[in-house]
Amino acid sequence: MVTSLASRLLEALGPDTVRSSPEDLAVYAFDAYSEGRLPSVAVIPRDVREAALAVRIAFECGVPVVPRGAGSGLCGGAIPAQGGLVMSMVRMNRILELDVRNRRARVQPGLINLDLSRAIATHGIFYAPDPSSQKVSTIGGNVGTNAGGPHCLSYGTTTNHVLGIEYVDGQGVIHHTSLDDPGYDLTGLLVGSEGTLGLVTAVDVRLMALPESVRVGLAAFPDVESASEAVSAIIAAGIVPTALEIMDKLITSAVEAHYHAGFPLDAGAVLLVEIAGPRDDMASGEAAIARIAQQHGALSWRSSADAAEREALWASRKGAAGALGRIAPNYYIQDACVPRTKLPAVMHEIERIAGAYDLQVGNVFHAGDGNLHPLLCFDRRDERAVRAVVEAGTEILATCIAMGGTISGEHGIGYEKRDSLSLVFDTDDLAAMGRVRDVFDPQRLFNPDKIFPSGAVCGEVRAAAVA
Ligand SMILES: Cc1cc2nc3c(=O)[nH]c(=O)nc-3n(C[C@H](O)[C@H](O)[C@H](O)COP(=O)(O)OP(=O)(O)OC[C@H]3O[C@@H](n4cnc5c(N)ncnc54)[C@H](O)[C@@H]3O)c2cc1C
């Protein structure tokens, strides 16, 4: 069946679009979380016609299709858990239409997130969702995971910026959804569906006006708990900054060694606060935030002097995970959410868990959203450390749930957390979601073994190939 799939695809699309040698396929077994099986074939379409044809042929052969953007996902969403066809969307990376007056654009799914904002900046507009991976991750992947980012605190996540979607179903039929359509919000349903409902081939995005003025402040705190208290107090005072990010001492020492942005290395944690809006409002907004930070134990407050300093601070924040390479050869990033007011308690627990498992854990997170990202440092050659990371990660997740939180803030469920989904949904909820999936993909060939717990959707068999 697989041989006939590859030959049918080659005949229909040619060798430049269809890859089937083990060397070419090796890269598609991975995402930033882990490794799955080697796919049988990879297709790199140039347009929606090629993409639709490849999906139709794969489904006729009964072979799974795994949509893939940049493979920067952190939950195994793009790994081919059962093998099959990986559809790499990287060649479909153009802005198809730009409507500056109405602040919207139609883009192909392989367009890199940051490339969109860079391309339209001269018009005074930008695309707001800004995952820290925005230099590499694609709009299609961001739609797949409903990606968030530092600025989603005030602007919202990807779902708040998608106006419509073009997608291909298992028969290779092309559909369009739009927020303007009456009836069910199919656009909202597709965002965050992690490639399980269809292949996204174009996205209509909302664009926003660049703010007149932006300020970034940096408060140093003795520990993460006091920084977290300040975050709750800022929001409780009715102030909604565009971003509120915390980095602990392990993270600031790693990023400072690389970016030299001037982080205070004696602080237990720093709080990065960005405000944006009319120029005249900046001074008073910043003063109010600095006052609250000081009332909650801030050791110092620094206001960025210019755009270069702001950019250095943001480059450090967004490059934090990479900078951890200075601490250990590997890290595992956990993604969970708690109510904001629980941040001090959960940070305390994470420190305790790290100590119990003898692990170095760095924390860099979207504090304003209560979205935690503990980074558990380890060396994968050390079996004891690998076991400790798995157990500590599970314990952190359970702690977040016990504190009224949930199992993912923005990275998605994918392969990694599919069995954890039953910690937050009962069997009736999961069955209802399965029925929705069946409406879109009755053969269940789009990205099998993702989202749903093993055994929850009849016919899906857990592949054991993930390290
Ligand atoms: C250093 C680092 C920092 C990160 N920071 C953030 C962050 O701040 N916020 C955040 O939300 N995430 C973050 N991530 C995670 C990741 O970058 C996001 O999940 C991103 O949205 C994935 O995009 P991608 O193009 O790499 O998609 P992939 O990893 O290739 O795919 C992700 C999912 O989307 C599906 N998919 C991809 N393309 C399509 C398509 N065309 N049609 C249908 N389904 C599709 C895939 O099947 C998969 O389920 C980070 C990752 C790294 C490595």
Short mmCIF file of C-alpha atoms and ligand atoms in Angstrom, two decimals:
data_model
loop_
_atom_site.label_atom_id
_atom_site.label_comp_id
_atom_site.label_asym_id
_atom_site.label_seq_id
_atom_site.Cartn_x
_atom_site.Cartn_y
_atom_site.Cartn_z
CA MET A 1 0.00 0.00 0.00
CA VAL A 2 2.81 2.37 0.97
CA THR A 3 4.79 1.56 -2.20
CA SER A 4 1.72 2.21 -4.29
CA LEU A 5 1.17 5.49 -2.36
CA ALA A 6 4.70 6.72 -3.10
CA SER A 7 4.49 5.75 -6.76
CA ARG A 8 1.05 7.33 -7.21
CA LEU A 9 2.27 10.54 -5.56
CA LEU A 10 5.44 10.59 -7.65
CA GLU A 11 3.43 10.11 -10.80
CA ALA A 12 1.00 12.89 -9.87
CA LEU A 13 3.41 15.44 -8.37
CA GLY A 14 6.98 14.58 -9.39
CA PRO A 15 10.20 13.91 -7.45
CA ASP A 16 10.80 17.51 -6.36
CA THR A 17 7.52 17.54 -4.40
CA VAL A 18 7.56 13.95 -3.19
CA ARG A 19 10.40 12.57 -1.05
CA SER A 20 10.73 8.95 -0.02
CA SER A 21 14.40 8.15 0.66
CA PRO A 22 15.21 7.42 4.33
CA GLU A 23 17.79 10.28 4.35
CA ASP A 24 15.18 12.78 3.12
CA LEU A 25 12.55 11.50 5.54
CA ALA A 26 14.67 11.45 8.71
CA VAL A 27 14.05 15.12 9.49
CA TYR A 28 10.26 14.64 9.44
CA ALA A 29 10.33 12.10 12.29
CA PHE A 30 11.00 14.88 14.83
CA ASP A 31 9.55 17.99 16.29
CA ALA A 32 11.04 20.11 19.10
CA TYR A 33 9.52 17.70 21.66
CA SER A 34 10.50 14.27 20.46
CA GLU A 35 10.89 11.68 17.77
CA GLY A 36 8.14 9.59 16.18
CA ARG A 37 8.34 6.99 13.42
CA LEU A 38 9.95 7.58 10.08
CA PRO A 39 7.16 8.58 7.68
CA SER A 40 6.73 6.54 4.50
CA VAL A 41 6.70 9.62 2.35
CA ALA A 42 6.91 13.43 2.61
CA VAL A 43 5.11 15.83 0.30
CA ILE A 44 6.21 19.48 0.04
CA PRO A 45 3.41 21.11 -2.00
CA ARG A 46 3.79 24.44 -3.80
CA ASP A 47 0.10 25.27 -3.87
CA VAL A 48 -3.30 24.17 -2.66
CA ARG A 49 -3.89 22.07 -5.77
CA GLU A 50 -0.84 19.91 -5.07
CA ALA A 51 -1.71 19.70 -1.37
CA ALA A 52 -5.31 18.64 -2.06
CA LEU A 53 -4.24 16.02 -4.61
CA ALA A 54 -1.71 14.50 -2.18
CA VAL A 55 -4.30 14.30 0.63
CA ARG A 56 -6.82 12.63 -1.67
CA ILE A 57 -4.31 10.02 -2.85
CA ALA A 58 -3.16 9.26 0.72
CA PHE A 59 -6.73 8.83 1.97
CA GLU A 60 -7.59 6.58 -1.00
CA CYS A 61 -4.62 4.41 0.06
CA GLY A 62 -5.78 4.49 3.73
CA VAL A 63 -2.55 6.21 4.83
CA PRO A 64 -2.43 8.87 7.61
CA VAL A 65 -1.56 12.49 6.75
CA VAL A 66 0.42 14.55 9.28
CA PRO A 67 0.39 18.31 8.57
CA ARG A 68 3.69 20.00 9.42
CA GLY A 69 4.86 23.60 9.67
CA ALA A 70 8.33 24.32 11.05
CA GLY A 71 8.28 21.37 13.48
CA SER A 72 8.93 23.72 16.42
CA GLY A 73 5.99 22.26 18.36
CA LEU A 74 6.69 21.18 21.92
CA CYS A 75 4.11 18.40 22.34
CA GLY A 76 4.84 15.98 19.50
CA GLY A 77 1.96 17.36 17.38
CA ALA A 78 3.85 17.11 14.08
CA ILE A 79 5.57 13.76 14.61
CA PRO A 80 4.23 10.89 12.49
CA ALA A 81 3.16 8.65 15.37
CA GLN A 82 1.94 5.96 12.97
CA GLY A 83 4.25 6.80 10.07
CA GLY A 84 2.33 7.72 6.92
CA LEU A 85 2.56 10.91 4.86
CA VAL A 86 4.05 14.10 6.30
CA MET A 87 2.77 17.20 4.52
CA SER A 88 5.41 19.88 4.93
CA MET A 89 3.87 23.30 4.23
CA VAL A 90 7.11 25.30 4.17
CA ARG A 91 6.99 26.11 0.44
CA MET A 92 3.53 27.66 0.77
CA ASN A 93 4.93 30.72 2.51
CA ARG A 94 3.54 33.76 0.69
CA ILE A 95 1.29 36.65 1.63
CA LEU A 96 -1.50 36.17 -0.92
CA GLU A 97 -3.44 39.39 -0.24
CA LEU A 98 -2.86 42.41 1.95
CA ASP A 99 -5.72 44.79 2.73
CA VAL A 100 -4.09 47.61 4.71
CA ARG A 101 -7.24 49.72 5.06
CA ASN A 102 -9.22 46.88 6.59
CA ARG A 103 -6.17 45.53 8.40
CA ARG A 104 -6.39 41.98 7.16
CA ALA A 105 -4.32 39.62 5.06
CA ARG A 106 -4.66 36.21 3.46
CA VAL A 107 -1.49 34.20 3.94
CA GLN A 108 -0.28 30.71 3.15
CA PRO A 109 0.24 28.42 6.15
CA GLY A 110 4.00 28.00 5.70
CA LEU A 111 4.65 31.74 6.18
CA ILE A 112 6.91 32.30 9.17
CA ASN A 113 5.17 34.31 11.89
CA LEU A 114 7.80 37.07 12.17
CA ASP A 115 8.13 37.39 8.39
CA LEU A 116 4.51 38.55 8.28
CA SER A 117 5.00 41.39 10.78
CA ARG A 118 8.30 42.38 9.13
CA ALA A 119 6.71 42.50 5.68
CA ILE A 120 3.87 44.81 6.73
CA ALA A 121 5.65 47.06 9.26
CA THR A 122 6.07 49.88 6.72
CA HIS A 123 2.27 50.19 6.68
CA GLY A 124 2.23 50.79 10.45
CA ILE A 125 0.56 47.43 11.16
CA PHE A 126 1.57 44.10 12.67
CA TYR A 127 0.36 40.55 13.42
CA ALA A 128 -0.07 40.34 17.19
CA PRO A 129 0.37 36.66 18.25
CA ASP A 130 4.11 36.38 18.94
CA PRO A 131 5.23 32.97 20.22
CA SER A 132 8.84 33.06 21.36
CA SER A 133 9.47 30.76 18.39
CA GLN A 134 8.17 33.41 15.98
CA LYS A 135 11.46 33.53 14.05
CA VAL A 136 10.83 29.95 12.86
CA SER A 137 7.26 28.84 13.56
CA THR A 138 4.65 29.14 10.82
CA ILE A 139 1.20 30.68 10.73
CA GLY A 140 -0.25 27.22 9.91
CA GLY A 141 1.50 25.69 12.92
CA ASN A 142 0.36 28.61 15.09
CA VAL A 143 -3.22 27.98 13.93
CA GLY A 144 -2.75 24.25 14.62
CA THR A 145 -1.73 24.87 18.23
CA ASN A 146 -3.61 28.15 18.86
CA ALA A 147 -0.21 29.62 19.72
CA GLY A 148 0.18 32.29 22.35
CA GLY A 149 3.14 34.48 23.25
CA PRO A 150 4.28 37.26 25.57
CA HIS A 151 1.94 39.85 24.04
CA CYS A 152 -1.15 37.63 24.15
CA LEU A 153 -1.88 39.01 27.63
CA SER A 154 -3.58 42.02 26.10
CA TYR A 155 -3.93 41.06 22.42
CA GLY A 156 -5.25 37.49 22.82
CA THR A 157 -3.98 34.25 21.29
CA THR A 158 -4.02 33.11 17.65
CA THR A 159 -7.75 32.35 17.73
CA ASN A 160 -8.48 36.04 18.34
CA HIS A 161 -6.62 36.97 15.14
CA VAL A 162 -7.90 34.41 12.63
CA LEU A 163 -10.81 35.66 10.51
CA GLY A 164 -11.15 32.71 8.17
CA ILE A 165 -9.50 29.50 7.03
CA GLU A 166 -9.12 27.57 3.79
CA TYR A 167 -8.67 23.85 4.43
CA VAL A 168 -8.59 20.56 2.57
CA ASP A 169 -10.62 17.55 3.70
CA GLY A 170 -9.82 13.84 3.24
CA GLN A 171 -11.44 13.75 -0.20
CA GLY A 172 -9.14 16.54 -1.31
CA VAL A 173 -12.04 19.00 -1.38
CA ILE A 174 -11.15 22.63 -0.58
CA HIS A 175 -13.38 24.46 1.94
CA HIS A 176 -13.46 28.06 3.19
CA THR A 177 -14.63 29.26 6.58
CA SER A 178 -15.14 32.83 7.68
CA LEU A 179 -16.03 34.56 10.93
CA ASP A 180 -18.50 36.55 8.83
CA ASP A 181 -20.49 33.38 8.04
CA PRO A 182 -23.70 32.87 9.99
CA GLY A 183 -24.09 29.65 11.98
CA TYR A 184 -21.43 27.59 13.71
CA ASP A 185 -17.97 29.11 14.21
CA LEU A 186 -16.03 26.56 12.15
CA THR A 187 -13.04 28.91 12.03
CA GLY A 188 -12.79 28.83 15.83
CA LEU A 189 -13.13 25.04 15.77
CA LEU A 190 -10.23 24.60 13.35
CA VAL A 191 -7.89 26.84 15.39
CA GLY A 192 -6.15 24.60 17.92
CA SER A 193 -7.26 21.37 16.22
CA GLU A 194 -3.61 20.31 15.78
CA GLY A 195 -4.02 18.96 12.26
CA THR A 196 -6.71 16.44 13.27
CA LEU A 197 -9.61 18.00 11.32
CA GLY A 198 -8.02 18.87 7.99
CA LEU A 199 -5.04 20.48 6.26
CA VAL A 200 -5.01 24.29 6.54
CA THR A 201 -3.96 25.78 3.19
CA ALA A 202 -4.61 29.52 3.73
CA VAL A 203 -5.41 31.76 6.69
CA ASP A 204 -7.18 35.14 6.82
CA VAL A 205 -5.55 37.07 9.65
CA ARG A 206 -6.48 40.21 11.55
CA LEU A 207 -3.75 42.85 11.64
CA MET A 208 -3.35 45.61 14.22
CA ALA A 209 -2.06 49.17 14.21
CA LEU A 210 1.42 49.54 15.70
CA PRO A 211 1.07 51.45 18.97
CA GLU A 212 2.18 55.08 19.05
CA SER A 213 4.54 54.40 21.92
CA VAL A 214 6.01 51.39 23.74
CA ARG A 215 7.89 51.19 27.04
CA VAL A 216 9.54 48.20 28.67
CA GLY A 217 10.42 48.19 32.36
CA LEU A 218 12.46 45.68 34.32
CA ALA A 219 11.84 45.06 38.01
CA ALA A 220 14.26 42.93 40.05
CA PHE A 221 12.85 40.83 42.92
CA PRO A 222 14.44 38.73 45.65
CA ASP A 223 12.52 35.63 44.47
CA VAL A 224 9.94 34.34 41.98
CA GLU A 225 7.18 34.33 44.60
CA SER A 226 7.40 38.10 45.23
CA ALA A 227 7.57 38.80 41.47
CA SER A 228 4.42 36.67 41.07
CA GLU A 229 2.64 38.62 43.84
CA ALA A 230 3.45 41.85 41.98
CA VAL A 231 1.92 40.44 38.77
CA SER A 232 -1.41 39.73 40.48
CA ALA A 233 -1.36 43.18 42.11
CA ILE A 234 -0.72 44.96 38.78
CA ILE A 235 -3.71 43.24 37.14
CA ALA A 236 -5.86 43.71 40.27
CA ALA A 237 -5.16 47.47 40.03
CA GLY A 238 -6.92 47.45 36.66
CA ILE A 239 -3.73 47.86 34.61
CA VAL A 240 -3.33 45.48 31.65
CA PRO A 241 0.20 45.78 30.28
CA THR A 242 0.85 44.32 26.82
CA ALA A 243 3.22 41.79 28.40
CA LEU A 244 4.16 40.61 31.89
CA GLU A 245 6.94 38.04 31.85
CA ILE A 246 8.94 36.51 34.70
CA MET A 247 12.43 34.99 34.46
CA ASP A 248 14.16 33.39 37.42
CA LYS A 249 17.82 33.55 38.34
CA LEU A 250 18.87 30.44 36.42
CA ILE A 251 17.34 31.88 33.25
CA THR A 252 18.71 35.43 33.65
CA SER A 253 22.23 34.09 34.24
CA ALA A 254 21.99 31.96 31.07
CA VAL A 255 20.59 34.75 28.87
CA GLU A 256 22.90 37.43 30.26
CA ALA A 257 25.96 35.36 29.34
CA HIS A 258 24.70 35.32 25.76
CA TYR A 259 22.76 38.58 25.16
CA HIS A 260 24.38 41.04 27.64
CA ALA A 261 21.10 42.95 28.08
CA GLY A 262 22.00 44.09 31.60
CA PHE A 263 19.90 41.75 33.76
CA PRO A 264 20.65 42.14 37.48
CA LEU A 265 22.38 38.86 38.31
CA ASP A 266 21.93 39.19 42.07
CA ALA A 267 18.12 39.13 41.74
CA GLY A 268 16.17 35.93 42.41
CA ALA A 269 13.77 36.86 39.58
CA VAL A 270 13.02 39.68 37.16
CA LEU A 271 9.70 40.93 35.87
CA LEU A 272 9.61 42.30 32.35
CA VAL A 273 6.68 44.68 31.86
CA GLU A 274 5.68 46.20 28.54
CA ILE A 275 3.06 48.91 28.13
CA ALA A 276 1.91 50.37 24.83
CA GLY A 277 -0.44 53.13 23.74
CA PRO A 278 -0.62 56.91 23.35
CA ARG A 279 2.72 58.63 24.10
CA ASP A 280 1.14 60.89 26.74
CA ASP A 281 -0.05 57.90 28.82
CA MET A 282 3.33 56.21 29.09
CA ALA A 283 4.92 58.07 32.02
CA SER A 284 1.91 57.71 34.33
CA GLY A 285 1.37 54.03 33.38
CA GLU A 286 4.98 53.19 34.04
CA ALA A 287 5.04 55.07 37.34
CA ALA A 288 1.95 53.17 38.55
CA ILE A 289 3.52 49.81 37.71
CA ALA A 290 6.88 50.72 39.28
CA ARG A 291 5.03 51.77 42.45
CA ILE A 292 3.19 48.44 42.70
CA ALA A 293 6.42 46.51 42.05
CA GLN A 294 8.15 48.40 44.86
CA GLN A 295 5.20 47.77 47.22
CA HIS A 296 5.73 44.04 46.56
CA GLY A 297 9.40 44.00 47.38
CA ALA A 298 11.10 45.02 44.12
CA LEU A 299 14.81 45.62 44.69
CA SER A 300 15.09 47.91 41.69
CA TRP A 301 13.18 49.27 38.69
CA ARG A 302 14.74 50.13 35.36
CA SER A 303 13.01 51.73 32.44
CA SER A 304 14.40 50.95 28.98
CA ALA A 305 15.87 54.10 27.48
CA ASP A 306 15.33 53.38 23.80
CA ALA A 307 14.25 50.88 21.17
CA ALA A 308 17.65 49.15 21.12
CA GLU A 309 17.46 48.43 24.86
CA ARG A 310 13.88 47.18 24.51
CA GLU A 311 14.88 44.88 21.69
CA ALA A 312 17.80 43.49 23.70
CA LEU A 313 15.46 42.68 26.60
CA TRP A 314 12.96 40.98 24.30
CA ALA A 315 15.65 39.07 22.40
CA SER A 316 16.85 37.73 25.76
CA ARG A 317 13.36 36.73 26.81
CA LYS A 318 12.53 35.04 23.52
CA GLY A 319 15.92 33.35 23.35
CA ALA A 320 15.77 32.06 26.92
CA ALA A 321 15.14 28.40 26.10
CA GLY A 322 18.07 28.29 23.65
CA ALA A 323 20.38 30.00 26.15
CA LEU A 324 19.78 27.12 28.57
CA GLY A 325 22.23 25.14 26.43
CA ARG A 326 24.84 26.80 28.66
CA ILE A 327 23.41 24.95 31.67
CA ALA A 328 22.71 21.45 30.34
CA PRO A 329 22.68 19.64 26.98
CA ASN A 330 18.91 19.02 27.13
CA TYR A 331 15.83 20.58 28.61
CA TYR A 332 12.22 19.51 28.87
CA ILE A 333 9.75 22.40 28.85
CA GLN A 334 6.50 21.89 30.71
CA ASP A 335 3.48 24.02 29.72
CA ALA A 336 0.63 24.44 32.20
CA CYS A 337 -1.69 27.15 33.47
CA VAL A 338 -2.86 28.16 36.93
CA PRO A 339 -5.10 30.99 38.10
CA ARG A 340 -2.79 34.01 38.39
CA THR A 341 -3.30 34.32 42.14
CA LYS A 342 -1.91 30.78 42.58
CA LEU A 343 1.43 31.68 40.97
CA PRO A 344 3.37 32.22 44.24
CA ALA A 345 2.15 28.89 45.67
CA VAL A 346 2.83 26.93 42.49
CA MET A 347 6.32 28.43 42.12
CA HIS A 348 7.06 27.35 45.66
CA GLU A 349 5.92 23.81 44.83
CA ILE A 350 8.00 23.68 41.63
CA GLU A 351 11.08 24.59 43.65
CA ARG A 352 10.26 21.81 46.11
CA ILE A 353 9.73 19.25 43.32
CA ALA A 354 13.01 20.26 41.64
CA GLY A 355 14.84 19.72 44.93
CA ALA A 356 13.18 16.35 45.54
CA TYR A 357 14.32 15.08 42.12
CA ASP A 358 17.72 16.77 42.28
CA LEU A 359 17.04 18.70 39.08
CA GLN A 360 17.94 22.21 37.97
CA VAL A 361 14.70 23.90 36.91
CA GLY A 362 14.58 27.33 35.25
CA ASN A 363 11.35 29.31 35.07
CA VAL A 364 10.54 31.75 32.28
CA PHE A 365 6.87 32.35 31.75
CA HIS A 366 3.90 34.42 30.67
CA ALA A 367 3.09 35.43 34.24
CA GLY A 368 0.22 37.75 33.33
CA ASP A 369 -1.69 34.75 31.90
CA GLY A 370 -0.70 32.37 34.71
CA ASN A 371 1.00 30.31 31.95
CA LEU A 372 4.00 28.48 33.41
CA HIS A 373 7.00 27.10 31.56
CA PRO A 374 9.32 25.29 33.98
CA LEU A 375 12.38 24.12 32.02
CA LEU A 376 13.80 20.94 33.49
CA CYS A 377 17.52 20.69 32.64
CA PHE A 378 19.09 17.29 32.09
CA ASP A 379 21.47 15.18 30.04
CA ARG A 380 19.55 12.58 28.02
CA ARG A 381 22.53 10.19 28.22
CA ASP A 382 21.88 9.94 31.97
CA GLU A 383 19.02 7.46 32.48
CA ARG A 384 18.43 8.53 36.08
CA ALA A 385 18.03 12.16 34.98
CA VAL A 386 15.61 11.21 32.18
CA ARG A 387 13.43 9.29 34.66
CA ALA A 388 13.60 12.19 37.14
CA VAL A 389 12.51 14.67 34.45
CA VAL A 390 9.50 12.54 33.44
CA GLU A 391 8.40 12.07 37.05
CA ALA A 392 9.01 15.68 38.10
CA GLY A 393 7.19 16.95 34.97
CA THR A 394 4.17 14.76 35.80
CA GLU A 395 4.20 15.98 39.40
CA ILE A 396 4.32 19.62 38.31
CA LEU A 397 1.35 19.04 36.00
CA ALA A 398 -0.64 17.35 38.77
CA THR A 399 0.17 20.25 41.11
CA CYS A 400 -1.13 22.77 38.58
CA ILE A 401 -4.37 20.82 38.13
CA ALA A 402 -4.81 20.53 41.91
CA MET A 403 -4.49 24.32 42.12
CA GLY A 404 -7.36 24.81 39.68
CA GLY A 405 -5.18 25.02 36.57
CA THR A 406 -5.02 23.06 33.34
CA ILE A 407 -2.58 20.91 31.37
CA SER A 408 -1.61 23.29 28.59
CA GLY A 409 -1.46 27.05 28.23
CA GLU A 410 -0.37 27.29 24.60
CA HIS A 411 1.79 24.43 23.36
CA GLY A 412 -1.15 22.08 22.74
CA ILE A 413 -1.82 18.44 23.61
CA GLY A 414 -0.30 16.60 20.66
CA TYR A 415 1.23 13.22 21.42
CA GLU A 416 2.87 14.21 24.69
CA LYS A 417 -0.20 15.08 26.75
CA ARG A 418 -2.92 13.04 25.11
CA ASP A 419 -3.23 10.70 28.06
CA SER A 420 -3.29 13.71 30.43
CA LEU A 421 -6.40 15.02 28.66
CA SER A 422 -8.53 12.66 30.73
CA LEU A 423 -7.32 14.51 33.84
CA VAL A 424 -9.41 17.49 32.73
CA PHE A 425 -12.23 15.92 30.65
CA ASP A 426 -14.50 12.99 31.47
CA THR A 427 -15.39 10.23 29.00
CA ASP A 428 -18.61 11.98 27.88
CA ASP A 429 -16.65 15.14 27.02
CA LEU A 430 -14.04 13.13 25.15
CA ALA A 431 -16.72 11.20 23.26
CA ALA A 432 -18.38 14.49 22.22
CA MET A 433 -15.03 15.78 20.92
CA GLY A 434 -14.50 12.47 19.08
CA ARG A 435 -17.87 12.91 17.34
CA VAL A 436 -16.85 16.39 16.19
CA ARG A 437 -13.66 14.96 14.80
CA ASP A 438 -15.58 12.24 12.97
CA VAL A 439 -17.70 14.84 11.17
CA PHE A 440 -14.55 16.36 9.66
CA ASP A 441 -12.48 13.18 9.32
CA PRO A 442 -14.57 10.00 9.49
CA GLN A 443 -11.58 7.86 8.43
CA ARG A 444 -9.50 9.39 11.26
CA LEU A 445 -6.50 9.64 9.02
CA PHE A 446 -5.61 13.27 9.77
CA ASN A 447 -2.84 13.22 12.39
CA PRO A 448 -3.87 10.07 14.31
CA ASP A 449 -2.72 9.46 17.89
CA LYS A 450 -2.87 13.16 18.72
CA ILE A 451 -5.00 15.01 21.29
CA PHE A 452 -7.23 12.05 22.22
CA PRO A 453 -6.10 9.67 24.99
CA SER A 454 -4.94 6.28 23.71
CA GLY A 455 -7.99 4.10 23.19
CA ALA A 456 -10.42 7.04 23.47
CA VAL A 457 -11.06 7.17 19.74
CA CYS A 458 -11.75 3.69 18.46
CA GLY A 459 -9.28 2.58 15.82
CA GLU A 460 -6.32 4.59 17.07
CA VAL A 461 -3.45 2.51 18.28
CA ARG A 462 -0.73 4.05 20.38
CA ALA A 463 2.63 3.92 18.61
CA ALA A 464 5.47 3.12 20.94
CA ALA A 465 8.16 4.90 18.99
CA VAL A 466 8.36 8.12 21.01
CA ALA A 467 11.50 8.38 23.07
C1 LIG B 1 12.17 27.87 21.77
C2 LIG B 1 10.69 27.70 21.58
C3 LIG B 1 9.84 28.69 22.08
C4 LIG B 1 8.45 28.55 21.92
N1 LIG B 1 7.62 29.53 22.40
C5 LIG B 1 6.29 29.41 22.24
C6 LIG B 1 5.40 30.44 22.72
O1 LIG B 1 5.81 31.47 23.28
N2 LIG B 1 4.08 30.26 22.54
C7 LIG B 1 3.57 29.15 21.91
O2 LIG B 1 2.35 29.04 21.78
N3 LIG B 1 4.38 28.17 21.47
C8 LIG B 1 5.71 28.27 21.59
N4 LIG B 1 6.54 27.28 21.12
C9 LIG B 1 5.95 26.06 20.51
C10 LIG B 1 5.77 26.12 18.97
O3 LIG B 1 6.68 27.00 18.36
C11 LIG B 1 4.34 26.49 18.62
O4 LIG B 1 3.48 25.44 19.04
C12 LIG B 1 4.08 26.77 17.13
O5 LIG B 1 2.73 27.19 16.96
C13 LIG B 1 4.37 25.58 16.23
O6 LIG B 1 4.47 26.05 14.91
P1 LIG B 1 5.19 25.17 13.79
O7 LIG B 1 5.08 25.89 12.49
O8 LIG B 1 6.54 24.80 14.21
O9 LIG B 1 4.21 23.91 13.75
P2 LIG B 1 4.53 22.35 13.88
O10 LIG B 1 5.30 22.07 15.10
O11 LIG B 1 5.09 21.85 12.60
O12 LIG B 1 3.04 21.79 14.04
C14 LIG B 1 2.28 22.09 15.19
C15 LIG B 1 0.89 21.46 15.06
O13 LIG B 1 0.14 22.13 14.06
C16 LIG B 1 -0.26 21.22 13.04
N5 LIG B 1 -0.14 21.91 11.76
C17 LIG B 1 0.97 22.53 11.26
N6 LIG B 1 0.68 23.06 10.07
C18 LIG B 1 -0.62 22.77 9.79
C19 LIG B 1 -1.48 23.01 8.68
N7 LIG B 1 -1.08 23.68 7.61
N8 LIG B 1 -2.74 22.53 8.74
C20 LIG B 1 -3.18 21.85 9.84
N9 LIG B 1 -2.41 21.59 10.90
C21 LIG B 1 -1.15 22.05 10.88
C22 LIG B 1 0.67 20.01 13.17
O14 LIG B 1 0.09 18.82 12.69
C23 LIG B 1 0.91 19.98 14.66
O15 LIG B 1 -0.15 19.32 15.31
C24 LIG B 1 7.93 27.40 21.25
C25 LIG B 1 8.80 26.43 20.74
C26 LIG B 1 10.17 26.57 20.90
C27 LIG B 1 11.07 25.51 20.34
#
